[in-house]
Coordinates of N, CA and C in Angstrom, one line a residue:
M1 N 66.3 -28.9 -23.5 CA 65.6 -28.1 -22.5 C 64.7 -27.0 -23.2
E2 N 63.5 -27.0 -22.7 CA 62.6 -26.0 -23.3 C 62.5 -24.8 -22.3
V3 N 62.6 -23.6 -22.8 CA 62.5 -22.4 -22.0 C 61.3 -21.6 -22.4
V4 N 60.4 -21.3 -21.4 CA 59.2 -20.6 -21.7 C 59.2 -19.3 -20.9
I5 N 59.0 -18.2 -21.6 CA 59.0 -16.9 -20.9 C 57.6 -16.4 -20.8
V6 N 57.2 -16.1 -19.6 CA 55.9 -15.7 -19.2 C 55.9 -14.3 -18.7
P7 N 54.8 -13.6 -18.7 CA 54.8 -12.2 -18.2 C 55.2 -12.0 -16.8
D8 N 54.7 -12.9 -15.9 CA 54.9 -12.7 -14.5 C 54.7 -14.0 -13.8
A9 N 54.9 -14.0 -12.4 CA 54.9 -15.2 -11.6 C 53.5 -15.9 -11.7
K10 N 52.4 -15.1 -11.7 CA 51.1 -15.6 -11.7 C 50.9 -16.4 -13.0
A11 N 51.3 -15.9 -14.1 CA 51.2 -16.6 -15.4 C 52.0 -17.9 -15.4
G12 N 53.2 -17.8 -14.8 CA 54.0 -19.0 -14.7 C 53.3 -20.1 -13.9
G13 N 52.7 -19.7 -12.8 CA 52.0 -20.6 -11.9 C 50.9 -21.2 -12.6
E14 N 50.1 -20.5 -13.3 CA 48.9 -21.0 -14.0 C 49.3 -22.0 -15.1
L15 N 50.4 -21.6 -15.8 CA 50.9 -22.5 -16.9 C 51.3 -23.9 -16.4
I16 N 52.1 -23.8 -15.3 CA 52.6 -25.1 -14.7 C 51.5 -25.9 -14.1
A17 N 50.5 -25.2 -13.4 CA 49.4 -25.9 -12.8 C 48.6 -26.6 -13.9
G18 N 48.5 -25.9 -15.1 CA 47.8 -26.5 -16.2 C 48.5 -27.8 -16.7
A19 N 49.8 -27.8 -16.7 CA 50.6 -29.0 -17.1 C 50.4 -30.1 -16.1
I20 N 50.3 -29.8 -14.8 CA 50.0 -30.8 -13.8 C 48.6 -31.3 -13.9
G21 N 47.7 -30.5 -14.2 CA 46.3 -30.9 -14.5 C 46.2 -31.9 -15.6
A22 N 47.0 -31.6 -16.7 CA 47.0 -32.4 -17.9 C 47.6 -33.8 -17.5
L23 N 48.7 -33.8 -16.7 CA 49.3 -35.0 -16.3 C 48.3 -35.9 -15.5
L24 N 47.6 -35.2 -14.6 CA 46.7 -36.0 -13.7 C 45.5 -36.6 -14.5
S25 N 45.2 -35.9 -15.6 CA 44.1 -36.5 -16.5 C 44.6 -37.7 -17.2
R26 N 45.9 -37.8 -17.5 CA 46.4 -38.9 -18.2 C 46.8 -40.0 -17.2
K27 N 47.3 -39.6 -16.0 CA 47.7 -40.5 -15.0 C 47.2 -40.0 -13.6
P28 N 46.1 -40.4 -13.2 CA 45.5 -39.8 -12.0 C 46.3 -40.0 -10.7
D29 N 47.1 -41.1 -10.7 CA 47.9 -41.3 -9.5 C 49.3 -40.9 -9.6
A30 N 49.6 -39.9 -10.5 CA 50.9 -39.4 -10.7 C 51.6 -39.0 -9.4
L31 N 52.9 -39.2 -9.3 CA 53.7 -38.8 -8.2 C 54.3 -37.5 -8.5
L32 N 53.9 -36.4 -7.8 CA 54.3 -35.1 -8.0 C 55.4 -34.7 -7.0
G33 N 56.5 -34.3 -7.5 CA 57.6 -33.8 -6.6 C 57.4 -32.3 -6.4
V34 N 57.4 -31.9 -5.1 CA 57.2 -30.4 -4.8 C 58.3 -29.8 -4.1
A35 N 58.5 -28.5 -4.3 CA 59.5 -27.7 -3.7 C 58.9 -26.7 -2.7
T36 N 59.7 -26.2 -1.8 CA 59.1 -25.2 -0.9 C 59.7 -23.8 -1.2
G37 N 59.3 -22.8 -0.5 CA 59.8 -21.5 -0.7 C 58.6 -20.7 -1.3
S38 N 58.9 -19.4 -1.6 CA 57.9 -18.5 -2.2 C 57.7 -18.7 -3.7
T39 N 58.7 -19.1 -4.4 CA 58.6 -19.2 -5.9 C 57.4 -20.1 -6.3
P40 N 57.3 -21.3 -5.8 CA 56.2 -22.2 -6.3 C 54.8 -21.9 -5.8
L41 N 54.7 -21.0 -4.9 CA 53.3 -20.8 -4.3 C 52.3 -20.4 -5.4
P42 N 52.6 -19.7 -6.5 CA 51.6 -19.4 -7.5 C 51.1 -20.7 -8.2
I43 N 52.0 -21.7 -8.3 CA 51.6 -23.0 -8.9 C 50.6 -23.7 -8.0
Y44 N 50.9 -23.8 -6.7 CA 50.0 -24.5 -5.8 C 48.7 -23.7 -5.6
Q45 N 48.7 -22.4 -5.7 CA 47.4 -21.7 -5.6 C 46.6 -21.9 -6.8
A46 N 47.2 -21.8 -8.0 CA 46.4 -22.1 -9.2 C 45.9 -23.5 -9.3
L47 N 46.7 -24.5 -8.9 CA 46.3 -25.8 -8.9 C 45.1 -26.1 -8.0
A48 N 45.2 -25.5 -6.8 CA 44.1 -25.7 -5.8 C 42.8 -25.0 -6.3
D49 N 43.0 -23.9 -7.0 CA 41.8 -23.3 -7.6 C 41.1 -24.2 -8.6
M50 N 42.0 -24.8 -9.4 CA 41.5 -25.7 -10.5 C 40.8 -26.9 -9.9
V51 N 41.3 -27.4 -8.7 CA 40.7 -28.6 -8.1 C 39.3 -28.2 -7.5
R52 N 39.3 -27.0 -6.8 CA 38.0 -26.5 -6.2 C 37.0 -26.3 -7.3
S53 N 37.4 -25.8 -8.5 CA 36.4 -25.5 -9.5 C 35.9 -26.8 -10.2
G54 N 36.6 -27.9 -10.0 CA 36.3 -29.2 -10.7 C 37.0 -29.4 -12.0
A55 N 37.9 -28.4 -12.3 CA 38.6 -28.5 -13.6 C 39.7 -29.6 -13.6
V56 N 40.2 -29.9 -12.4 CA 41.2 -30.9 -12.2 C 40.8 -31.9 -11.0
D57 N 40.9 -33.2 -11.3 CA 40.7 -34.1 -10.2 C 42.1 -34.6 -9.7
A58 N 42.4 -34.2 -8.5 CA 43.7 -34.6 -7.9 C 43.5 -35.6 -6.8
S59 N 42.3 -36.2 -6.7 CA 42.0 -37.1 -5.6 C 43.0 -38.3 -5.4
R60 N 43.6 -38.7 -6.5 CA 44.5 -39.9 -6.5 C 46.0 -39.5 -6.6
A61 N 46.2 -38.2 -6.6 CA 47.6 -37.7 -6.8 C 48.4 -38.1 -5.6
R62 N 49.7 -38.3 -5.8 CA 50.7 -38.5 -4.7 C 51.7 -37.4 -4.7
I63 N 52.2 -37.0 -3.5 CA 53.1 -35.9 -3.4 C 54.3 -36.4 -2.7
C64 N 55.5 -35.9 -3.2 CA 56.8 -36.2 -2.5 C 57.6 -35.0 -2.4
Q65 N 58.5 -35.0 -1.4 CA 59.3 -33.8 -1.0 C 60.6 -33.8 -1.8
L66 N 61.2 -32.6 -2.0 CA 62.5 -32.5 -2.6 C 63.6 -32.5 -1.5
D67 N 63.3 -31.9 -0.4 CA 64.3 -31.8 0.7 C 63.6 -31.7 2.0
E68 N 64.4 -31.8 3.1 CA 63.9 -31.7 4.5 C 65.0 -31.3 5.4
Y69 N 64.7 -30.5 6.4 CA 65.7 -30.1 7.5 C 66.0 -31.4 8.3
V70 N 67.2 -31.4 8.8 CA 67.6 -32.5 9.7 C 67.6 -32.0 11.1
G71 N 66.9 -32.8 12.0 CA 67.0 -32.5 13.4 C 65.8 -31.7 14.0
L72 N 64.9 -31.3 13.2 CA 63.7 -30.6 13.7 C 62.7 -31.7 14.2
P73 N 62.1 -31.5 15.3 CA 61.1 -32.5 15.8 C 60.0 -32.7 14.9
V74 N 59.4 -34.0 14.9 CA 58.3 -34.3 14.1 C 57.1 -33.3 14.4
G75 N 56.6 -32.7 13.4 CA 55.5 -31.8 13.5 C 55.9 -30.3 13.7
H76 N 57.2 -30.1 13.7 CA 57.7 -28.7 13.8 C 57.0 -27.9 12.6
P77 N 56.5 -26.7 12.9 CA 55.8 -26.0 11.8 C 56.6 -25.6 10.6
E78 N 58.0 -25.5 10.8 CA 58.8 -25.1 9.7 C 59.6 -26.2 9.1
S79 N 59.3 -27.5 9.6 CA 59.8 -28.6 8.8 C 59.2 -28.5 7.4
Y80 N 59.9 -29.0 6.4 CA 59.4 -28.9 5.1 C 58.2 -29.9 4.9
R81 N 58.1 -30.9 5.7 CA 57.0 -31.8 5.7 C 55.7 -31.0 6.1
S82 N 55.8 -30.2 7.2 CA 54.7 -29.4 7.6 C 54.3 -28.4 6.6
V83 N 55.3 -27.7 6.0 CA 55.1 -26.7 5.0 C 54.3 -27.3 3.8
V84 N 54.8 -28.5 3.3 CA 54.2 -29.1 2.1 C 52.7 -29.5 2.5
L85 N 52.5 -30.0 3.7 CA 51.2 -30.4 4.1 C 50.2 -29.2 4.1
R86 N 50.8 -28.0 4.6 CA 49.9 -26.8 4.6 C 49.7 -26.2 3.2
E87 N 50.7 -26.2 2.4 CA 50.7 -25.4 1.2 C 50.2 -26.2 0.0
V88 N 50.4 -27.6 0.0 CA 50.1 -28.4 -1.1 C 49.0 -29.5 -0.8
V89 N 49.3 -30.3 0.2 CA 48.5 -31.5 0.4 C 47.1 -31.1 0.9
E90 N 47.0 -30.3 1.9 CA 45.7 -29.9 2.4 C 44.8 -29.1 1.4
P91 N 45.4 -28.0 0.7 CA 44.6 -27.3 -0.3 C 44.1 -28.1 -1.5
L92 N 44.8 -29.2 -1.7 CA 44.4 -30.1 -2.8 C 43.4 -31.1 -2.3
G93 N 43.0 -31.1 -1.1 CA 42.1 -32.0 -0.5 C 42.6 -33.4 -0.3
L94 N 43.9 -33.6 -0.2 CA 44.5 -34.9 -0.1 C 44.7 -35.2 1.4
S95 N 44.9 -36.5 1.7 CA 45.2 -36.9 3.1 C 46.8 -37.0 3.2
E96 N 47.2 -37.1 4.4 CA 48.7 -37.3 4.6 C 49.1 -38.6 4.1
D97 N 48.2 -39.6 3.8 CA 48.6 -40.9 3.3 C 49.1 -40.7 1.8
A98 N 48.8 -39.6 1.2 CA 49.2 -39.4 -0.2 C 50.6 -38.8 -0.3
F99 N 51.2 -38.6 0.9 CA 52.5 -37.8 1.0 C 53.7 -38.7 1.4
M100 N 54.8 -38.5 0.8 CA 56.0 -39.2 1.2 C 57.2 -38.2 1.2
G101 N 58.1 -38.4 2.2 CA 59.3 -37.6 2.3 C 60.3 -38.2 3.1
P102 N 61.5 -37.7 3.1 CA 62.6 -38.2 3.9 C 62.4 -37.9 5.4
D103 N 63.0 -38.8 6.2 CA 62.8 -38.6 7.7 C 64.0 -37.8 8.2
G104 N 63.7 -36.5 8.4 CA 64.8 -35.6 8.9 C 65.0 -35.8 10.4
S105 N 64.2 -36.5 11.1 CA 64.4 -36.7 12.5 C 65.0 -38.1 12.8
A106 N 65.4 -38.8 11.8 CA 65.9 -40.1 12.0 C 67.3 -40.1 12.7
E107 N 67.6 -41.1 13.6 CA 68.9 -41.2 14.2 C 69.9 -41.5 13.2
D108 N 69.6 -42.3 12.2 CA 70.6 -42.7 11.2 C 70.2 -42.0 9.9
V109 N 70.8 -40.8 9.7 CA 70.3 -39.9 8.6 C 70.7 -40.5 7.3
Q110 N 71.9 -41.1 7.2 CA 72.3 -41.8 5.9 C 71.4 -42.9 5.5
A111 N 71.0 -43.7 6.5 CA 70.0 -44.7 6.2 C 68.7 -44.1 5.7
A112 N 68.3 -43.0 6.3 CA 67.0 -42.3 5.9 C 67.1 -41.8 4.5
C113 N 68.3 -41.3 4.1 CA 68.5 -40.9 2.7 C 68.4 -42.0 1.7
E114 N 69.1 -43.1 2.0 CA 69.0 -44.3 1.2 C 67.6 -44.8 1.1
A115 N 66.9 -44.8 2.2 CA 65.5 -45.3 2.2 C 64.6 -44.5 1.4
Y116 N 64.8 -43.2 1.3 CA 64.0 -42.3 0.5 C 64.2 -42.5 -1.0
D117 N 65.5 -42.6 -1.3 CA 65.8 -42.9 -2.7 C 65.1 -44.2 -3.2
K118 N 65.1 -45.2 -2.3 CA 64.5 -46.5 -2.6 C 63.0 -46.4 -2.7
A119 N 62.4 -45.6 -1.8 CA 61.0 -45.4 -1.7 C 60.5 -44.7 -3.0
L120 N 61.2 -43.8 -3.5 CA 60.8 -43.1 -4.8 C 60.8 -44.1 -5.9
A121 N 61.8 -45.0 -6.0 CA 61.9 -45.9 -7.0 C 60.8 -46.9 -6.9
E122 N 60.5 -47.4 -5.7 CA 59.4 -48.4 -5.5 C 58.0 -47.8 -5.8
A123 N 57.9 -46.4 -5.7 CA 56.7 -45.8 -6.0 C 56.5 -45.6 -7.5
G124 N 57.5 -46.0 -8.3 CA 57.4 -45.9 -9.7 C 58.1 -44.7 -10.3
G125 N 58.8 -44.0 -9.4 CA 59.5 -42.8 -9.9 C 58.6 -41.5 -9.9
V126 N 59.3 -40.4 -9.9 CA 58.6 -39.1 -9.9 C 58.2 -38.8 -11.3
D127 N 56.9 -38.5 -11.5 CA 56.4 -38.1 -12.8 C 56.7 -36.7 -13.2
L128 N 56.6 -35.8 -12.2 CA 56.8 -34.4 -12.5 C 57.4 -33.8 -11.2
Q129 N 58.6 -33.2 -11.4 CA 59.3 -32.6 -10.2 C 59.4 -31.1 -10.4
L130 N 58.8 -30.4 -9.5 CA 58.9 -28.9 -9.4 C 60.2 -28.5 -8.8
L131 N 60.9 -27.5 -9.3 CA 62.1 -27.0 -8.8 C 62.1 -25.5 -8.8
G132 N 62.8 -24.9 -7.8 CA 63.2 -23.5 -7.8 C 64.7 -23.4 -8.1
I133 N 65.2 -22.2 -8.1 CA 66.7 -22.1 -8.3 C 67.2 -21.0 -7.4
G134 N 68.4 -21.2 -6.8 CA 69.0 -20.2 -6.0 C 69.8 -19.2 -6.9
T135 N 70.2 -18.1 -6.3 CA 70.9 -17.1 -7.1 C 72.3 -17.7 -7.5
D136 N 72.8 -18.7 -6.8 CA 74.0 -19.3 -7.2 C 73.8 -20.6 -8.1
G137 N 72.6 -20.8 -8.6 CA 72.3 -21.9 -9.5 C 72.0 -23.2 -8.8
H138 N 71.8 -23.2 -7.5 CA 71.5 -24.5 -6.8 C 70.1 -24.9 -7.0
I139 N 69.8 -26.2 -7.0 CA 68.5 -26.8 -7.0 C 68.4 -27.8 -5.9
G140 N 67.2 -27.8 -5.3 CA 67.2 -28.5 -4.0 C 68.2 -27.8 -3.1
F141 N 68.9 -28.6 -2.3 CA 70.0 -28.0 -1.6 C 71.4 -28.5 -2.1
N142 N 71.4 -28.7 -3.4 CA 72.6 -29.1 -4.1 C 73.4 -27.8 -4.5
E143 N 74.3 -27.4 -3.6 CA 75.0 -26.2 -3.7 C 76.0 -26.3 -4.8
P144 N 76.6 -25.2 -5.3 CA 77.7 -25.3 -6.3 C 78.8 -26.3 -6.0
C145 N 79.2 -27.0 -7.0 CA 80.2 -28.1 -7.0 C 79.6 -29.4 -6.4
S146 N 78.3 -29.5 -6.3 CA 77.7 -30.8 -6.0 C 77.9 -31.7 -7.2
S147 N 78.1 -33.0 -6.9 CA 78.2 -34.0 -7.9 C 76.9 -34.1 -8.8
L148 N 77.1 -34.1 -10.1 CA 76.0 -34.2 -11.0 C 75.3 -35.6 -11.0
A149 N 76.0 -36.5 -10.3 CA 75.5 -37.9 -10.2 C 75.0 -38.1 -8.8
S150 N 74.9 -37.1 -7.9 CA 74.6 -37.3 -6.5 C 73.2 -37.9 -6.3
R151 N 73.1 -38.7 -5.2 CA 71.9 -39.2 -4.8 C 71.3 -38.5 -3.6
T152 N 70.2 -38.9 -3.1 CA 69.6 -38.2 -1.9 C 70.6 -38.4 -0.8
R153 N 70.9 -37.3 -0.1 CA 72.0 -37.3 0.9 C 71.9 -36.1 1.9
I154 N 72.7 -36.1 2.9 CA 72.7 -35.0 3.9 C 73.7 -33.9 3.3
K155 N 73.3 -32.7 3.5 CA 74.1 -31.6 3.1 C 74.2 -30.5 4.2
T156 N 75.3 -29.9 4.3 CA 75.5 -28.8 5.3 C 75.0 -27.5 4.7
L157 N 74.2 -26.7 5.4 CA 73.7 -25.5 4.9 C 74.8 -24.4 5.0
T158 N 74.9 -23.6 4.0 CA 75.9 -22.5 4.0 C 75.4 -21.4 5.0
E159 N 76.3 -20.6 5.5 CA 75.9 -19.6 6.5 C 74.9 -18.6 5.9
Q160 N 75.0 -18.3 4.6 CA 74.1 -17.4 3.9 C 72.7 -18.0 3.8
T161 N 72.6 -19.3 3.5 CA 71.3 -20.0 3.5 C 70.7 -19.9 4.8
R162 N 71.4 -20.2 5.9 CA 70.8 -20.1 7.2 C 70.4 -18.7 7.6
I163 N 71.1 -17.7 7.2 CA 70.7 -16.3 7.4 C 69.4 -16.0 6.6
D164 N 69.4 -16.5 5.3 CA 68.2 -16.3 4.5 C 66.9 -17.0 5.1
N165 N 67.1 -18.2 5.7 CA 66.0 -18.9 6.2 C 65.6 -18.5 7.6
A166 N 66.4 -17.7 8.2 CA 66.1 -17.3 9.6 C 64.8 -16.6 9.7
R167 N 64.3 -16.0 8.6 CA 63.0 -15.3 8.6 C 61.8 -16.2 9.0
F168 N 62.1 -17.5 8.7 CA 61.0 -18.5 9.1 C 61.1 -19.0 10.5
F169 N 62.2 -18.6 11.2 CA 62.5 -19.0 12.6 C 62.6 -17.9 13.5
D170 N 61.6 -16.9 13.4 CA 61.6 -15.8 14.3 C 62.9 -14.9 14.1
D171 N 63.5 -14.9 12.9 CA 64.7 -14.2 12.7 C 65.8 -14.5 13.6
D172 N 65.8 -15.8 14.0 CA 66.8 -16.3 14.9 C 67.6 -17.4 14.2
I173 N 68.8 -17.0 13.8 CA 69.6 -18.0 13.0 C 70.0 -19.2 13.9
E174 N 70.0 -19.1 15.2 CA 70.4 -20.2 16.0 C 69.3 -21.3 16.0
Q175 N 68.1 -20.9 15.6 CA 67.0 -22.0 15.4 C 67.1 -22.7 14.1
V176 N 67.8 -22.2 13.1 CA 67.9 -22.8 11.8 C 68.8 -24.0 11.8
P177 N 68.4 -25.1 11.4 CA 69.2 -26.3 11.4 C 70.5 -26.1 10.5
H178 N 71.5 -26.8 10.8 CA 72.8 -26.8 10.1 C 72.8 -27.7 8.9
H179 N 71.9 -28.7 8.9 CA 71.9 -29.7 7.9 C 70.5 -30.0 7.3
V180 N 70.5 -30.5 6.1 CA 69.3 -30.9 5.4 C 69.5 -32.2 4.7
I181 N 68.4 -32.9 4.4 CA 68.4 -34.0 3.5 C 67.9 -33.5 2.2
T182 N 68.6 -33.8 1.1 CA 68.1 -33.3 -0.2 C 68.2 -34.4 -1.3
Q183 N 67.2 -34.4 -2.2 CA 67.4 -35.2 -3.4 C 68.7 -34.8 -4.1
G184 N 69.5 -35.7 -4.5 CA 70.7 -35.3 -5.2 C 70.4 -35.0 -6.7
I185 N 71.3 -34.4 -7.4 CA 71.1 -34.1 -8.8 C 70.8 -35.3 -9.6
G186 N 71.5 -36.4 -9.3 CA 71.2 -37.6 -10.0 C 69.8 -38.1 -9.8
T187 N 69.3 -38.0 -8.5 CA 67.9 -38.3 -8.2 C 66.9 -37.5 -8.9
I188 N 67.2 -36.2 -8.9 CA 66.3 -35.2 -9.6 C 66.2 -35.5 -11.1
L189 N 67.3 -35.9 -11.7 CA 67.3 -36.1 -13.1 C 66.5 -37.4 -13.5
E190 N 66.2 -38.2 -12.5 CA 65.4 -39.4 -12.8 C 63.9 -39.1 -12.9
A191 N 63.5 -37.9 -12.5 CA 62.1 -37.6 -12.7 C 61.8 -37.5 -14.2
R192 N 60.6 -37.9 -14.5 CA 60.2 -37.9 -15.9 C 60.1 -36.6 -16.5
H193 N 59.7 -35.6 -15.7 CA 59.6 -34.2 -16.3 C 59.9 -33.2 -15.2
P194 N 61.2 -32.7 -15.1 CA 61.5 -31.7 -14.2 C 61.1 -30.3 -14.7
I195 N 60.4 -29.5 -13.9 CA 60.0 -28.2 -14.3 C 60.6 -27.2 -13.3
L196 N 61.4 -26.3 -13.8 CA 62.0 -25.2 -12.9 C 61.3 -23.9 -13.2
L197 N 60.8 -23.3 -12.1 CA 60.2 -22.0 -12.2 C 61.1 -20.9 -11.5
A198 N 61.4 -19.9 -12.2 CA 62.3 -18.8 -11.7 C 61.6 -17.5 -12.0
T199 N 61.6 -16.6 -11.0 CA 60.9 -15.3 -11.1 C 61.8 -14.2 -10.5
G200 N 61.8 -13.1 -11.0 CA 62.5 -11.9 -10.4 C 63.9 -11.7 -11.0
E201 N 64.3 -10.5 -11.1 CA 65.6 -10.1 -11.7 C 66.8 -10.8 -10.9
G202 N 66.6 -11.0 -9.6 CA 67.7 -11.6 -8.8 C 68.1 -13.0 -9.3
K203 N 67.2 -13.7 -10.1 CA 67.5 -15.0 -10.6 C 68.0 -15.0 -12.0
A204 N 68.2 -13.8 -12.6 CA 68.5 -13.7 -14.0 C 69.8 -14.3 -14.4
D205 N 70.9 -14.0 -13.6 CA 72.2 -14.6 -13.9 C 72.2 -16.1 -13.8
A206 N 71.5 -16.6 -12.7 CA 71.5 -18.1 -12.5 C 70.7 -18.8 -13.7
V207 N 69.7 -18.1 -14.1 CA 68.9 -18.7 -15.2 C 69.7 -18.7 -16.5
A208 N 70.4 -17.7 -16.8 CA 71.3 -17.6 -18.0 C 72.4 -18.7 -17.9
A209 N 73.0 -18.8 -16.8 CA 74.1 -19.8 -16.6 C 73.5 -21.2 -16.8
T210 N 72.3 -21.4 -16.3 CA 71.6 -22.8 -16.3 C 71.3 -23.1 -17.8
V211 N 70.7 -22.2 -18.5 CA 70.2 -22.5 -19.8 C 71.2 -22.4 -20.9
E212 N 72.0 -21.3 -20.9 CA 72.9 -21.0 -22.0 C 74.4 -21.3 -21.7
G213 N 74.7 -21.6 -20.4 CA 76.1 -21.9 -20.1 C 76.4 -23.3 -20.2
P214 N 77.7 -23.7 -20.0 CA 78.0 -25.1 -20.0 C 77.4 -25.9 -18.9
V215 N 77.3 -27.2 -19.1 CA 76.9 -28.1 -18.0 C 78.1 -28.2 -17.0
A216 N 77.9 -27.7 -15.8 CA 79.1 -27.7 -14.9 C 78.5 -27.8 -13.4
S217 N 79.2 -28.5 -12.6 CA 78.8 -28.6 -11.2 C 78.8 -27.3 -10.5
V218 N 79.5 -26.3 -10.9 CA 79.5 -25.0 -10.3 C 78.1 -24.3 -10.4
V219 N 77.3 -24.8 -11.4 CA 75.9 -24.3 -11.6 C 75.1 -25.6 -11.6
P220 N 74.7 -26.1 -10.5 CA 74.0 -27.4 -10.4 C 72.8 -27.5 -11.3
A221 N 72.0 -26.4 -11.5 CA 70.8 -26.5 -12.3 C 71.2 -26.7 -13.8
S222 N 72.4 -26.5 -14.2 CA 72.8 -26.7 -15.6 C 72.7 -28.2 -16.0
A223 N 72.7 -29.1 -15.0 CA 72.5 -30.5 -15.2 C 71.2 -30.8 -15.9
L224 N 70.2 -29.9 -15.8 CA 68.9 -30.1 -16.5 C 69.1 -30.2 -18.0
Q225 N 70.2 -29.6 -18.5 CA 70.4 -29.7 -19.9 C 70.6 -31.1 -20.4
L226 N 70.9 -32.0 -19.5 CA 71.2 -33.4 -19.8 C 69.9 -34.2 -19.9
H227 N 68.8 -33.6 -19.4 CA 67.5 -34.3 -19.3 C 66.7 -34.3 -20.6
P228 N 66.1 -35.4 -21.1 CA 65.4 -35.3 -22.3 C 64.1 -34.5 -22.3
H229 N 63.6 -34.2 -21.1 CA 62.3 -33.5 -21.1 C 62.3 -32.6 -19.9
A230 N 63.1 -31.5 -19.9 CA 63.2 -30.5 -18.8 C 62.6 -29.2 -19.3
T231 N 61.9 -28.5 -18.5 CA 61.3 -27.3 -18.8 C 61.7 -26.2 -17.8
V232 N 62.0 -25.0 -18.3 CA 62.4 -23.9 -17.5 C 61.4 -22.8 -17.8
V233 N 60.6 -22.4 -16.8 CA 59.6 -21.3 -17.0 C 60.1 -20.1 -16.2
V234 N 60.2 -19.0 -16.9 CA 60.8 -17.8 -16.3 C 59.9 -16.6 -16.6
D235 N 59.8 -15.6 -15.7 CA 59.1 -14.4 -16.0 C 60.1 -13.5 -16.7
E236 N 59.6 -12.3 -17.2 CA 60.4 -11.4 -18.0 C 61.7 -11.0 -17.2
A237 N 61.5 -10.7 -15.9 CA 62.7 -10.3 -15.2 C 63.8 -11.3 -15.1
A238 N 63.4 -12.6 -14.8 CA 64.3 -13.7 -14.7 C 64.9 -14.0 -16.1
A239 N 64.3 -13.6 -17.1 CA 64.7 -13.9 -18.5 C 65.6 -12.8 -19.0
S240 N 65.8 -11.8 -18.3 CA 66.5 -10.5 -18.8 C 67.9 -10.7 -19.2
K241 N 68.6 -11.8 -18.8 CA 70.0 -12.0 -19.2 C 70.2 -13.0 -20.2
L242 N 69.0 -13.6 -20.7 CA 69.1 -14.6 -21.8 C 69.4 -14.0 -23.1
K243 N 70.5 -14.5 -23.8 CA 70.8 -14.0 -25.1 C 69.9 -14.5 -26.2
L244 N 69.3 -15.6 -25.9 CA 68.4 -16.3 -26.9 C 66.9 -16.1 -26.5
A245 N 66.6 -15.1 -25.8 CA 65.3 -14.8 -25.3 C 64.3 -14.8 -26.5
D246 N 64.6 -14.1 -27.5 CA 63.7 -13.9 -28.7 C 63.5 -15.3 -29.3
Y247 N 64.5 -16.1 -29.4 CA 64.4 -17.4 -30.0 C 63.4 -18.3 -29.1
F248 N 63.6 -18.2 -27.8 CA 62.7 -19.0 -26.9 C 61.3 -18.5 -27.1
R249 N 61.1 -17.3 -27.2 CA 59.7 -16.8 -27.3 C 59.1 -17.3 -28.7
A250 N 59.9 -17.2 -29.7 CA 59.4 -17.6 -31.1 C 59.1 -19.1 -31.1
T251 N 60.0 -19.9 -30.5 CA 59.7 -21.4 -30.6 C 58.5 -21.8 -29.7
Y252 N 58.3 -21.1 -28.6 CA 57.2 -21.5 -27.8 C 55.9 -21.0 -28.5
A253 N 55.9 -19.9 -29.1 CA 54.7 -19.4 -29.8 C 54.3 -20.3 -30.9
A254 N 55.3 -20.9 -31.6 CA 55.0 -21.8 -32.7 C 54.8 -23.3 -32.3
K255 N 54.9 -23.6 -31.0 CA 54.8 -24.9 -30.6 C 53.3 -25.5 -30.8
P256 N 53.2 -26.7 -31.3 CA 51.8 -27.3 -31.4 C 51.2 -27.4 -30.1
A257 N 49.9 -27.0 -30.0 CA 49.2 -27.0 -28.7 C 49.1 -28.4 -28.1
W258 N 49.1 -29.4 -28.9 CA 48.9 -30.8 -28.4 C 50.1 -31.3 -27.6
Q259 N 51.3 -30.6 -27.8 CA 52.5 -31.0 -27.1 C 52.5 -30.6 -25.6
G260 N 51.7 -29.6 -25.3 CA 51.7 -29.1 -23.9 C 53.1 -28.7 -23.5
L261 N 53.4 -28.7 -22.2 CA 54.7 -28.4 -21.7 C 55.6 -29.6 -21.8

């Protein structure tokens, strides 16, 4: 696992957007896995700027979801499909045809989960998967004690998660779904290059447990230690609990430029 410490969220977004741009130059039709929430927004903003300036050609890129609410009607503005279309697909100048995600409105949710796992494999697998991290170390909606071999599946949201997400639903928790479809940890680990971005002091304990703690289901993100090419990008605040922070800074500073992220 490579750990890169950056000054702030903007720098992290630009660094990761640059890595995506480099990937698209090598593989124009790369399948990019995207996450929702506020943390990855600097990545999407920086990448859209690069596309508009002509520095990156994303015209053949493909986009796939990490997770989706269960039970929201098709087209609901707070479905993750709608969010990804607004924040990623449209700013990159892509059409909805370039997008794939699980069907959260399906009558048979289990079948929808299995179908999405199959679709990712048939698409050639995810080339680069963006991840955020929860304060408890969760990735996607794989809460603590999720199986490290889990596949795309339905999960029940914790009460705290529903409270946190109520801000997107007019501060009304009753509008927040109780369930989501999420890529499992095993599914996430099949991506060729998972990149986790964490910013803010509130994520510092989770980052330290993920990077320097043991691999354990109680910290789902720690499973990234098992991946041959996982990158964790953190700002100074999120890196504040890392015991090996100076080592991570030194190794990244000495890294050959040709290696990229």
